[in-house]
Steps between C-alpha positions, in 0.01 A plus 500: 500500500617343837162593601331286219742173557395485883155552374562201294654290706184568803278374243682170471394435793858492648607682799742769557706515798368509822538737835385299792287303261304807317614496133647829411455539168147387367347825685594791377494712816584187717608767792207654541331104487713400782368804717134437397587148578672582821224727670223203398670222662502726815180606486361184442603292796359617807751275720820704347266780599479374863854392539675790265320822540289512783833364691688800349742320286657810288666254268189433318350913506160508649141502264540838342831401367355255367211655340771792400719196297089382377488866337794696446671438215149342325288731563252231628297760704404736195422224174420159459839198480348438150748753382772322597403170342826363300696712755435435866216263440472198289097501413195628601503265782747610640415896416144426633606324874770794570222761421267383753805412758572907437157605580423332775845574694436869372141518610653402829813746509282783447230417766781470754767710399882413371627566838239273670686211723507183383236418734213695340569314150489176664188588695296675168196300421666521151766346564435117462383566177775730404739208605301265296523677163893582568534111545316438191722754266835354746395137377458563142806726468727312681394111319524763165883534594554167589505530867364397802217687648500354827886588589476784742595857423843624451651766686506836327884486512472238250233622287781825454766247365282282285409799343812727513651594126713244354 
């Protein structure tokens, strides 16, 4: 029943609480939406790329963490983010930009390896374009939720407290 009344109350158009902004409760699986969420924005901005992880800055993981919080939990790497529309995703919109963000950071991953430096993403002839589609999905999630795209990432330290258990 609880279930149902939030349900009802996300069709109303009002919004539940927020965490940093994200709404908590009109996604289903909103943790595993913030980590989606979290590994677009960094793979979509090529200066937090620059400054962040070629510099080394362990506070925000390096590109296969990032790719690792794209996939884990989602499954992202084996079947399309149309399953997880009313869960993780809002439409096919948004199910449609995250599937070709996926592929294209995957097509790279496996053509350099998951221990490759940071360096040899940045320098793949993919990877403009890989950027480009990330952005696109980070946009439309992120103005989805009510946020702003262009803020920069957070740390990951953050990312574990937004989305610790309550």
């Amino acid at each position: 029943m609880a279930m149902q009344g939030s349900e009802k109350s996300s069709r109303r158009g009002r919004r539940s609480t927020t965490m940093d902004g994200m709404p908590l409760n009109d996604m289903p699986w909103w943790r595993w939406r913030a980590q989606v969420r979290s590994a677009l924005h960094m793979l979509s901005d090529p200066v937090f790329q620059r400054e962040r992880w070629l510099a080394g800055d362990a506070g925000f993981g390096d590109v296969t963490d990032a790719v690792y919080r794209l996939v884990e939990d989602t499954w992202l790497d084996n079947w399309s983010a149309e399953k997880y529309i009313g869960t993780i995703f809002r439409d096919s919109g948004e199910a449609a930009l995250v599937d070709l963000a996926v592929l294209r950071v995957l097509r790279i991953m496996h053509q350099v390896g998951p221990d490759a430096p940071v360096s040899a993403y940045l320098e793949h002839h993919g990877w403009p374009e890989a950027v480009r589609a990330a952005r696109e999905a980070h946009v439309r999630l992120a103005l989805n939720d009510g946020d702003e795209p262009e803020a920069p990432p957070r740390p990951l330290e953050v990312l574990e407290r937004l989305t610790q258990a309550r």
